[in-house]
Structure formats: structure tokens, C-alpha cells
CSV table of C-alpha atoms in Angstrom, one decimal:
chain,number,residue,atom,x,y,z
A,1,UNK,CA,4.7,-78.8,-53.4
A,2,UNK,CA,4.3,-75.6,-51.9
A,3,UNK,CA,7.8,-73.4,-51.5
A,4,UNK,CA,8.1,-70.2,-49.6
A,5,UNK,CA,11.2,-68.1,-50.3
A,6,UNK,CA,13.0,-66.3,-47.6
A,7,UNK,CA,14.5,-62.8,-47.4
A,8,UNK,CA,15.5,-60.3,-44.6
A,9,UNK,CA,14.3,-63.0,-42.6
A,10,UNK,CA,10.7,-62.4,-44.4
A,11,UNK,CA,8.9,-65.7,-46.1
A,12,UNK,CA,7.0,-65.0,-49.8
A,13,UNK,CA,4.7,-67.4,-51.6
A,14,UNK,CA,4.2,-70.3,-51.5
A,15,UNK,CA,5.3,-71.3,-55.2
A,16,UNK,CA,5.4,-74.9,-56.7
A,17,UNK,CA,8.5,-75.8,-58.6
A,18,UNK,CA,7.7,-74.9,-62.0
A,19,UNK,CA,6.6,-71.1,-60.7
A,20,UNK,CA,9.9,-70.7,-59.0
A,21,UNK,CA,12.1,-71.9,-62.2
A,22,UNK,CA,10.3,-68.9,-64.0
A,23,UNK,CA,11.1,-66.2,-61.6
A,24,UNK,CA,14.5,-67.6,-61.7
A,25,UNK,CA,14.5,-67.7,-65.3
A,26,UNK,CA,14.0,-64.3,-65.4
A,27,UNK,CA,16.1,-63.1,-62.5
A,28,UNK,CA,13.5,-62.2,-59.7
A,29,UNK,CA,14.6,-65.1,-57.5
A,30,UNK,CA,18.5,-66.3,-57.2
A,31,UNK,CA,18.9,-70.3,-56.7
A,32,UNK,CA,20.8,-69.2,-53.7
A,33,UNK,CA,17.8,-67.6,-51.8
A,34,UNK,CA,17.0,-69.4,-49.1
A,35,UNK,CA,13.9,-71.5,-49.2
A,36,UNK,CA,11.6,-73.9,-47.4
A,37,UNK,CA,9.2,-76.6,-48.5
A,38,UNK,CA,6.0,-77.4,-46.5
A,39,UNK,CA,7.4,-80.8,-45.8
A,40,UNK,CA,10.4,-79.5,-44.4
A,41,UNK,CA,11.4,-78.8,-41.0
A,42,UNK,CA,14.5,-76.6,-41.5
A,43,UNK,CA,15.6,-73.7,-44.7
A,44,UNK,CA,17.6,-75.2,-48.3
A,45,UNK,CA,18.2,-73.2,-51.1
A,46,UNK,CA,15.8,-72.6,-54.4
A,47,UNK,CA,18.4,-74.4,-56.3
A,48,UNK,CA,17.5,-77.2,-54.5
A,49,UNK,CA,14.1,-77.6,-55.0
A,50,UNK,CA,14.6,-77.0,-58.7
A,51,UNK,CA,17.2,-79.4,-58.7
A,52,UNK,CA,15.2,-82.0,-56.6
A,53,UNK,CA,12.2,-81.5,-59.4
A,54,UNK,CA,14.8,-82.0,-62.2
A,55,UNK,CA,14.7,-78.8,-63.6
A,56,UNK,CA,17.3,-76.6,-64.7
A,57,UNK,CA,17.0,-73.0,-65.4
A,58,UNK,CA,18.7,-70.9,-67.8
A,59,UNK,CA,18.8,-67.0,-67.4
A,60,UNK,CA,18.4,-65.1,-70.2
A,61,UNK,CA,20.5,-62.3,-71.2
A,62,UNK,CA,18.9,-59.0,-71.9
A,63,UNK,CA,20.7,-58.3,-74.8
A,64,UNK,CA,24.0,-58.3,-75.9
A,65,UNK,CA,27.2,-56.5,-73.6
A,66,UNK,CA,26.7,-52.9,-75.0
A,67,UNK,CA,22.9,-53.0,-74.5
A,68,UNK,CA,23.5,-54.2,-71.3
A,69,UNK,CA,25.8,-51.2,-70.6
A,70,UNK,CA,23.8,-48.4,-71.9
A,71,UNK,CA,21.2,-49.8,-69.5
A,72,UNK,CA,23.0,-49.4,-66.7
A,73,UNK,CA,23.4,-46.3,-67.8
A,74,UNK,CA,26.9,-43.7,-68.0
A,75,UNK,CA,25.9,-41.8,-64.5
A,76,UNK,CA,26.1,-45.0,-62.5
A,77,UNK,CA,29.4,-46.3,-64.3
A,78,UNK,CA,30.8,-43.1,-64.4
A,79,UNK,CA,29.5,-40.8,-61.6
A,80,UNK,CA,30.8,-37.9,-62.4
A,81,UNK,CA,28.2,-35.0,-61.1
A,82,UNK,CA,28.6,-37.3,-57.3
A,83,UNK,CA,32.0,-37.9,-57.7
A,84,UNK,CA,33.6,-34.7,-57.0
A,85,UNK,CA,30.3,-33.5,-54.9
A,86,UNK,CA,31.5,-31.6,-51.6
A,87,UNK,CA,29.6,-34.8,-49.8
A,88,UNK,CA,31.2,-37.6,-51.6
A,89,UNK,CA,34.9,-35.5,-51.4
A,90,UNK,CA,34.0,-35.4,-47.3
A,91,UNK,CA,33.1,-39.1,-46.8
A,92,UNK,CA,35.0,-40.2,-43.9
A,93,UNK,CA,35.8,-44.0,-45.2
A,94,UNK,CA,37.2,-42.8,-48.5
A,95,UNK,CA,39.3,-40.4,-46.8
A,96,UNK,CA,40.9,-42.5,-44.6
A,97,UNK,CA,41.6,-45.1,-47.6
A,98,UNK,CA,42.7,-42.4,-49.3
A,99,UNK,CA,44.8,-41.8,-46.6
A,100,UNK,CA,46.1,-45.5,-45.4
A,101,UNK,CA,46.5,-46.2,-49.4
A,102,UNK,CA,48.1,-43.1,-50.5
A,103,UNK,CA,50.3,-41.8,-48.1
A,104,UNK,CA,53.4,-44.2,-49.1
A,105,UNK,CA,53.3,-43.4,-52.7
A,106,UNK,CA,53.5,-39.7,-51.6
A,107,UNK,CA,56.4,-40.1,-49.5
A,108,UNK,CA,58.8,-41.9,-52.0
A,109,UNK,CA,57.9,-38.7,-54.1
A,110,UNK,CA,59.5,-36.6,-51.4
A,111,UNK,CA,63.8,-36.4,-51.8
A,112,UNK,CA,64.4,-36.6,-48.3
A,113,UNK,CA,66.8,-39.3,-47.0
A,114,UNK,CA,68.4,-40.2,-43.3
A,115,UNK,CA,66.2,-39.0,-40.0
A,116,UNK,CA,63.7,-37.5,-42.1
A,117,UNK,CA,62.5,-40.4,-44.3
A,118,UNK,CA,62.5,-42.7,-40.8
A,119,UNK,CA,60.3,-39.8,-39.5
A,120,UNK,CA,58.0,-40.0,-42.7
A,121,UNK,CA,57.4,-43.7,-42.1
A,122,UNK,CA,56.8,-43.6,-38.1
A,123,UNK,CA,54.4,-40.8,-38.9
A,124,UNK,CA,52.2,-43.3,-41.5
A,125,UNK,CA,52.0,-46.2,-39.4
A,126,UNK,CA,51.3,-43.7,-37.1
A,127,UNK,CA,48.4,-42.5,-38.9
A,128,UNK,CA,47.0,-45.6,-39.1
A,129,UNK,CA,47.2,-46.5,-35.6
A,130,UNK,CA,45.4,-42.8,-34.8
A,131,UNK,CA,42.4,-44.0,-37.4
A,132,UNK,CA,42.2,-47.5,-35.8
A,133,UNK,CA,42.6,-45.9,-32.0
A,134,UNK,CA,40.0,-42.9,-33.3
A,135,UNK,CA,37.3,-45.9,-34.6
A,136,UNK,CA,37.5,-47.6,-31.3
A,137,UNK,CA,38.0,-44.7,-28.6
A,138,UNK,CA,36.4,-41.9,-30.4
A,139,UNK,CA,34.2,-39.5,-28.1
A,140,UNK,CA,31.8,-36.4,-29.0
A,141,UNK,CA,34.3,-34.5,-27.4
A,142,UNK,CA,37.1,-35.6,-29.3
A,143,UNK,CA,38.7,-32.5,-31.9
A,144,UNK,CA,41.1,-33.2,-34.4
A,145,UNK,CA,42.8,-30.0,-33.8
A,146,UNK,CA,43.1,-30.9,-30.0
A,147,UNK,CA,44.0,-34.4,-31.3
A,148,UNK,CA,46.4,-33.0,-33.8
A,149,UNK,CA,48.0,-30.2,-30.9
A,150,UNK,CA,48.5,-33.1,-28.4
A,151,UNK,CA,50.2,-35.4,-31.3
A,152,UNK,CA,53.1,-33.1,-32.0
A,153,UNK,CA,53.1,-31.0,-28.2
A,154,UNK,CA,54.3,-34.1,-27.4
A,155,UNK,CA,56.8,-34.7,-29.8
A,156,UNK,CA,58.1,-31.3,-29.3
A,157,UNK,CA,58.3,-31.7,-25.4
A,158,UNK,CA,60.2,-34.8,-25.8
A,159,UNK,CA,62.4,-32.9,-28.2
A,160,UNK,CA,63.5,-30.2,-26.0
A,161,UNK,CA,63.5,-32.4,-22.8
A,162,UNK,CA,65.5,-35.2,-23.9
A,163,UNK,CA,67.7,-33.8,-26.7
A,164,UNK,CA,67.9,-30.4,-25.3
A,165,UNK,CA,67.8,-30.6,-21.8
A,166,UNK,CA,68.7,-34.4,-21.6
A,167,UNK,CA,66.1,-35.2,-19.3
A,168,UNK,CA,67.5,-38.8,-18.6
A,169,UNK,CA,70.5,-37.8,-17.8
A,170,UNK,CA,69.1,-36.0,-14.8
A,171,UNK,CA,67.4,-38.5,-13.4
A,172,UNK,CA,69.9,-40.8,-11.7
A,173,UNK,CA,67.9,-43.8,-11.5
A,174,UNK,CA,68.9,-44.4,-15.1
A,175,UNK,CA,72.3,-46.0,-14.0
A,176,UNK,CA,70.6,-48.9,-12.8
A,177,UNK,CA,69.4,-49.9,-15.8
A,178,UNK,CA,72.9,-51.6,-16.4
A,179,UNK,CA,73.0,-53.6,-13.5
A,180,UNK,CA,71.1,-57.1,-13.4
A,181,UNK,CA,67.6,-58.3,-12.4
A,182,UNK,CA,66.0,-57.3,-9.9
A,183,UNK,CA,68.3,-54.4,-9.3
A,184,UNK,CA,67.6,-52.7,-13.0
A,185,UNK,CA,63.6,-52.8,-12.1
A,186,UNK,CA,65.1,-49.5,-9.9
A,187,UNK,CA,66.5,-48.2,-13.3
A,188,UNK,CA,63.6,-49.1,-15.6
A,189,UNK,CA,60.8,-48.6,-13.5
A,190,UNK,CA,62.3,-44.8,-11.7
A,191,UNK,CA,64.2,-43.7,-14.2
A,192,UNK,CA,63.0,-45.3,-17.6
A,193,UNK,CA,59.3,-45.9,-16.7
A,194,UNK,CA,58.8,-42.9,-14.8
A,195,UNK,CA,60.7,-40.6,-16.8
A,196,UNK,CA,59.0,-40.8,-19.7
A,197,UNK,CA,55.5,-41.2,-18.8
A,198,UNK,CA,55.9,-37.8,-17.1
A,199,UNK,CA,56.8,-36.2,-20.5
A,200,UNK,CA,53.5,-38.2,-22.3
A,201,UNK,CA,51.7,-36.6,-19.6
A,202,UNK,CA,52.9,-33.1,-20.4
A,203,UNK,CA,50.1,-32.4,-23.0
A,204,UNK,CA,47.3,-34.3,-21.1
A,205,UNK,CA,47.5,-31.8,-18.4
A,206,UNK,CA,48.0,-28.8,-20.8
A,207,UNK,CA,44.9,-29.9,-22.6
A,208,UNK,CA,43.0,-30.2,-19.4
A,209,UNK,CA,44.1,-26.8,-18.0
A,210,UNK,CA,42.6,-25.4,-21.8
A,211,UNK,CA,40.0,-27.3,-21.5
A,212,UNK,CA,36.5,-25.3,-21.8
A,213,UNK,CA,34.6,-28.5,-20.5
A,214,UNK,CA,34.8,-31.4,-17.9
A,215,UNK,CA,37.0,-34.2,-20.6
A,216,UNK,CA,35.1,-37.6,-19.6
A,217,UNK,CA,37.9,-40.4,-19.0
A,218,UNK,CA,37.4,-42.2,-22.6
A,219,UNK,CA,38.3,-38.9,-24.2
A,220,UNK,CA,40.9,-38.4,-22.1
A,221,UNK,CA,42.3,-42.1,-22.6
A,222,UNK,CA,42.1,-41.5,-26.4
A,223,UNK,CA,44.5,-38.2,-26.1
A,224,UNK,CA,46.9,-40.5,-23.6
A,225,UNK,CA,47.0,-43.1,-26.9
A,226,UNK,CA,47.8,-40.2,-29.6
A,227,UNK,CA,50.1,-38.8,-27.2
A,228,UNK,CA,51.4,-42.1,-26.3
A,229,UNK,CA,51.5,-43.1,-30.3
A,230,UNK,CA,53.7,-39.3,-30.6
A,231,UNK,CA,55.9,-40.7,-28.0
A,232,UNK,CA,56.4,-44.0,-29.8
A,233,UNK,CA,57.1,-42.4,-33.5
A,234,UNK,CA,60.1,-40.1,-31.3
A,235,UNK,CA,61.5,-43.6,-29.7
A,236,UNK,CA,61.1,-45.5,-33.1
A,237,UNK,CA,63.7,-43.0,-35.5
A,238,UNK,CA,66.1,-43.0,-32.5
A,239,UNK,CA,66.1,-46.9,-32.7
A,240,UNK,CA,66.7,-47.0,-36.4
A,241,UNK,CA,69.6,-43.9,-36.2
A,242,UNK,CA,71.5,-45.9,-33.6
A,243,UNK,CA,70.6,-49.3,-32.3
A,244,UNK,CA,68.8,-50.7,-35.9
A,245,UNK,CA,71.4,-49.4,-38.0
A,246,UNK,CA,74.3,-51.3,-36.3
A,247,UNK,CA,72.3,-54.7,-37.3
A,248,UNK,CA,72.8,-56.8,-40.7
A,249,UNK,CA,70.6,-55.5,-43.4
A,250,UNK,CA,67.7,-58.4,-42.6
A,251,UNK,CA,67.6,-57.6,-39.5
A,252,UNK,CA,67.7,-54.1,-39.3
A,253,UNK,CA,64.9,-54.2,-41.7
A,254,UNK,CA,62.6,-56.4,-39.7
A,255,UNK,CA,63.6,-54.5,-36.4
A,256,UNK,CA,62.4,-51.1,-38.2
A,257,UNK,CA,59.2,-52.6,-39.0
A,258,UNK,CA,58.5,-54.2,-35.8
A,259,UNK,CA,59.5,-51.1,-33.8
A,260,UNK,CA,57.7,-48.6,-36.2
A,261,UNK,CA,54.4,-50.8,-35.3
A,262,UNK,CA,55.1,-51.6,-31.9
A,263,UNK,CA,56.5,-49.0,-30.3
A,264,UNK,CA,53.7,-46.7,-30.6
A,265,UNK,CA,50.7,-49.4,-29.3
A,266,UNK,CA,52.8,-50.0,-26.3
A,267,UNK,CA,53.2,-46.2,-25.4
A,268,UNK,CA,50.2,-45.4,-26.5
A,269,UNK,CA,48.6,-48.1,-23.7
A,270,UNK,CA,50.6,-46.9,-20.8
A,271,UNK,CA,50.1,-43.1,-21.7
A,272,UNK,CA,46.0,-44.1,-21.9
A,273,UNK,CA,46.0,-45.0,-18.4
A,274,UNK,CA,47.5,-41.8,-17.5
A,275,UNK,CA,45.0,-40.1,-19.5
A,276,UNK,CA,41.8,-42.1,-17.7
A,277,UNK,CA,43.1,-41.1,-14.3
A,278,UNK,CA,44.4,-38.0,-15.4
A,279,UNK,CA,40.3,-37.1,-16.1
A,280,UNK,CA,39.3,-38.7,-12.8
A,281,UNK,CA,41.6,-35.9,-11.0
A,282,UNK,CA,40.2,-33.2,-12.8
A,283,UNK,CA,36.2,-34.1,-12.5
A,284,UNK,CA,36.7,-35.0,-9.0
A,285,UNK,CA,39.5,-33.0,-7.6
A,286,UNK,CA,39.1,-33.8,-3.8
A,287,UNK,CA,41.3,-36.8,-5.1
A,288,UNK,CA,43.6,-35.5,-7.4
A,289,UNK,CA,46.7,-36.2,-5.6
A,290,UNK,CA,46.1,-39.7,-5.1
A,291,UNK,CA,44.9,-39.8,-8.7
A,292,UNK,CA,47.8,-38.1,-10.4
A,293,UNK,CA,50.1,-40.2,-8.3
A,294,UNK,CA,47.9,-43.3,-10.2
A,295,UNK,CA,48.1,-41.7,-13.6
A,296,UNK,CA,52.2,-41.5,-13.4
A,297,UNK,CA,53.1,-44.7,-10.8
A,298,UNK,CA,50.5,-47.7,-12.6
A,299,UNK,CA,51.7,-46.9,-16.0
A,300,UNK,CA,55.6,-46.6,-15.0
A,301,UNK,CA,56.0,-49.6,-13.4
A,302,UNK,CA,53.8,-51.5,-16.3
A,303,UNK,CA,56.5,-49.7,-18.7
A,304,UNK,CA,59.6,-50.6,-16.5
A,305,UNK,CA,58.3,-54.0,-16.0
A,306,UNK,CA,58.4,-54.6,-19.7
A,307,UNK,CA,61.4,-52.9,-20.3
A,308,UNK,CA,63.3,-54.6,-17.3
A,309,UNK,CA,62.1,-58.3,-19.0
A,310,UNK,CA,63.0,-57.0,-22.7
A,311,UNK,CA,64.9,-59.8,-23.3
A,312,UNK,CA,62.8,-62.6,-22.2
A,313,UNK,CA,59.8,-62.4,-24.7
A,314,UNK,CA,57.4,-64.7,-23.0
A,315,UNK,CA,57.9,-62.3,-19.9
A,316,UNK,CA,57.9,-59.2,-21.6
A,317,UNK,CA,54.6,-60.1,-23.7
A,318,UNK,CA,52.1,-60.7,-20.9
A,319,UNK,CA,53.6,-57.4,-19.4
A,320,UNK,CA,52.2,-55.5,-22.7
A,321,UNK,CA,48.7,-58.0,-22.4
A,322,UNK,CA,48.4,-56.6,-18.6
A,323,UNK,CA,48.7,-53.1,-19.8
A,324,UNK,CA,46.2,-53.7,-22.1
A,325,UNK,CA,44.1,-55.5,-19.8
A,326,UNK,CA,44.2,-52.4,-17.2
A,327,UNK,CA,43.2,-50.2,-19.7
A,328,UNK,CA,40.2,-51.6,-21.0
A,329,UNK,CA,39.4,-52.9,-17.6
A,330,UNK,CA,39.5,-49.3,-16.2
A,331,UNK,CA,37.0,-47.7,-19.1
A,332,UNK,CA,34.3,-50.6,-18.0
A,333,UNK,CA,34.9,-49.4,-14.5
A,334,UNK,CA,34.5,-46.0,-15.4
A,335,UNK,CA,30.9,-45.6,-14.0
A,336,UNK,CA,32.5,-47.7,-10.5
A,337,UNK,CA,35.2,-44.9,-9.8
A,338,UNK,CA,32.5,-42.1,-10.2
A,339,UNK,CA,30.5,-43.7,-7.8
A,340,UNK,CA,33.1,-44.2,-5.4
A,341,UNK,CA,35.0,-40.7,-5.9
A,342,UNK,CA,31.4,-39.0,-5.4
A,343,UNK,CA,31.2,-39.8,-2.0
């Protein structure tokens, strides 16, 4: 019977039966490889044919475990000369394991207890939402040092406008939030919602003013989600120095998980739609005040909307899928709203 073997899609032989249990026998072909007969309309295996001619093959060993090892050799077991090479050291995958992986174990070395060790933990898991936003948003234009300035400019504008200046308390909309539905949409949506995606927005529109080319919208979007994620580390350690610490010990713990993880995807979402029209109004500014009154208004009342149906998680849910559906939906329109704001 004539047997072709298949790999990377490419056919080799044909073999009869007896041919193929020798190049199996001495580790050429694997009984896995994928195979097909002549008389067959559709792939097997090799192990199939050799098992459907009643033969069994037997590998032999090329000598015993430490031969084995000194043919593979100390340089690949142990590769020391690559392993601390500046291109191995630089590899972006391992750094970012390196990262993910080590970062916890560094921060139980550190003897730091209360706000700070809250703030050590917001900042990893928001490392790792910056890697998994950087993998799937990531532009030529992107710099980690703008990426880095945005991430704590943000932080540091929230700082001084809430705990310094106390922002909210300016902003009188805030009373409302009190009241009941659909009166408290006034108080989420005006005051909440609008209050602070203004502060997220802060950075966006210093980094466009510093800005020594035209940002495209996807790189803009990705500085909304790290300033957004900054935002959401700020929000998480004031929920676990007030509202997570009042809780029993179970729940406090699953609340500081959930709202370390959460907090910062939700912000970041709403503050990346600032960011897409925020670029909009700075490549085409015969529309900028139309498209800074979008960058502030859609992702305020998206935030107030959630906030305002909090407590009814069915409700609140599909208000954090629309915001994600709006912003992906606006990057695929991307090339639609140049077209149109051209004109």
C-alpha cells in the first residue's frame, strides 16, 4: 500500500508499511503525523497504518540518560552566554512575565501597611491591564514615557482636584445622587459622570497640546484607557479605606478584588472614548467644539447610567457592554468620521 505522510500541509513518499515502521523506529516519522493511503479519501495517522498492518514499533534509545544529556549538549540546557545577552535581557514576552509573575512577591518584601499597600496592589493589576490594553491598542506612536506621564498626571490631577480642591463638592449636581430613580440620573450623570470624565480628560488634552505630531484616534484611545485605568486605581484604595473596610472580612476581601479589577476596565472604556474624539477635534479642528462636547457628554452619561443602575446588576452590566460596544464600534468607524469631518 502506498502511504504519503503529511507535514506543514506538504505530502512525502509514498512508503509501504514496513518502510514507514523503520523511520518510526528510528525517530524520523512520529505515529502521530498525519498520513494518507492511496485508497483513502480523507488524512489518519501513521500509527494507524502500522497498526492496521499489525505492526508495532519500538523506538530505540540512543543510549543511556547521561549520554543522552551530553548530546544535547550544556549550552542548550544551560544557556548561559544567551541568557544574560542584552537581546534575551530585552525580550519583550519575558519582561512582561517577569513582570505579571514577579511583581507580588516584590511587594510583600516591601513594610508598608494601610493606603500604601492598597496602592501597591491597584498599581499591579493595573499593570496588567496596561500590558493587556498595550497588546490590543498599541500604535507606532505610542511612548512609554508619554504612557507612563499620562498614567500618574492623572493620578496627580485627581489628587489635587478632589482631595485638595474637592472638586465634587463644587459641583452641585452631586446632591442628587441621594434622591431616587430617575431623579439621581441628574446627580450621576451631571455631577458624578461628568465630573470625573473631565478630570480623565485633563492629561489627554495636555498630551495633545505637547504633542509634536497629529495623535491618530487609536493612539489617542489607548492614552484615554491608561488614563482611565489611573483613574480607576485612585477610585479603587478610596473604596477599600472607607466603603470595603466597613464590610465582614469575606466580603471586604471579595469587594477589593472585584473593584481592584473592575474599576479600572470600566474607567478605562469611558475615558477611551474621550480619547477617540478627543483626536477627532485636534486633526480636524473646524469641529472641535462639537467633538469635545462628544468626548465629555457620550462617556458621562454611559458613566452616570451605570452608576445610577449600581444596584440592579442585570441593568448596570449591559451599561458597561454598551460602553464597550461604542468604543470598539467608534475605532472600526474611524476611517467613516475622517471622511465625513473632511468635507
Amino acid at each position: 500500500m502506498n502511504i504519503y505522510v503529511i507535514r506543514n500541509n506538504h505530502r512525502f513518499g509514498p512508503y509501504d508499511e514496513k518502510t514507514l515502521l523503520s523511520y518510526v523506529n528510528n525517530g524520523q516519522v512520529l505515529k502521530q503525523d498525519k498520513a494518507i493511503a492511496d485508497s483513502d479519501s480523507f488524512e489518519r495517522t501513521v500509527g494507524f497504518y502500522l497498526k492496521r498492518a499489525n505492526l508495532k514499533s519500538h523506538v530505540q534509545n540512543k543510549g543511556n540518560v547521561l549520554a543522552q544529556l551530553s548530546a544535547i549538549g550544556s549550552e542548550l540546557i544551560f544557556p548561559k552566554a544567551k541568557l544574560f545577552s542584552k537581546q534575551f535581557l530585552s525580550d519583550q514576552r519575558f519582561l512582561i512575565l517577569a513582570l505579571v509573575g514577579l511583581l507580588p512577591m516584590i511587594i510583600m518584601t516591601i513594610p508598608l501597611g494601610g493606603f500604601f499597600i492598597f496602592y501597591e496592589v491597584s498599581l499591579y493589576f493595573s499593570i496588567i491591564w496596561g500590558l493587556f490594553f498595550y497588546a490590543c491598542f498599541k500604535t507606532h506612536q505610542v511612548k512609554l514615557k508619554t504612557t507612563l506621564n499620562v498614567f500618574f498626571l492623572t493620578q496627580l490631577c485627581v489628587f489635587v482636584a478632589w482631595d485638595l480642591l474637592g472638586l465634587p463638592k463644587v459641583n452641585p449636581f452631586y446632591a442628587f445622587t441621594g434622591v431616587h430613580f430617575p431623579f439621581n440620573l441628574l446627580g450621576y450623570v451631571f455631577g458624578v459622570g461628568l465630573t470625573e470624565e473631565f478630570g480623565k480628560m485633563i492629561p489627554l488634552l495636555i498630551i495633545l497640546r505637547k504633542a509634536k505630531e497629529p495623535l491618530i484616534p487609536q493612539t489617542m484611545v489607548f492614552y484615554g484607557l491608561m488614563a482611565g485605568i489611573s483613574f480607576g486605581v485612585f477610585e479603587g484604595v478610596q473604596y477599600q479605606m472607607t466603603v470595603n473596610a466597613e464590610q465582614t472580612y469575606d466580603v471586604s476581601f471579595f469587594l477589593n478584588i472585584a473593584r481592584l479589577t473592575s474599576l479600572p476596565f470600566l474607567h478605562a472604556c469611558w475615558c477611551g472614548i474621550a480619547g477617540y474624539f478627543l483626536s477627532f477635534a485636534h486633526l480636524y479642528p473646524k469641529y472641535r467644539r462639537g467633538l469635545y462636547v462628544l468626548a465629555i457628554s457620550i462617556p458621562a452619561i454611559v458613566h452616570g447610567l451605570y452608576d445610577s443602575f449600581a444596584d440592579l446588576g442585570a441593568i448596570s452590566l449591559v451599561m458597561v457592554f454598551l460602553g464597550l460596544m461604542l468604543l470598539m464600534m467608534y475605532l472600526k468607524q474611524s476611517v467613516d468620521y475622517q471622511s465625513k469631518l473632511r468635507q
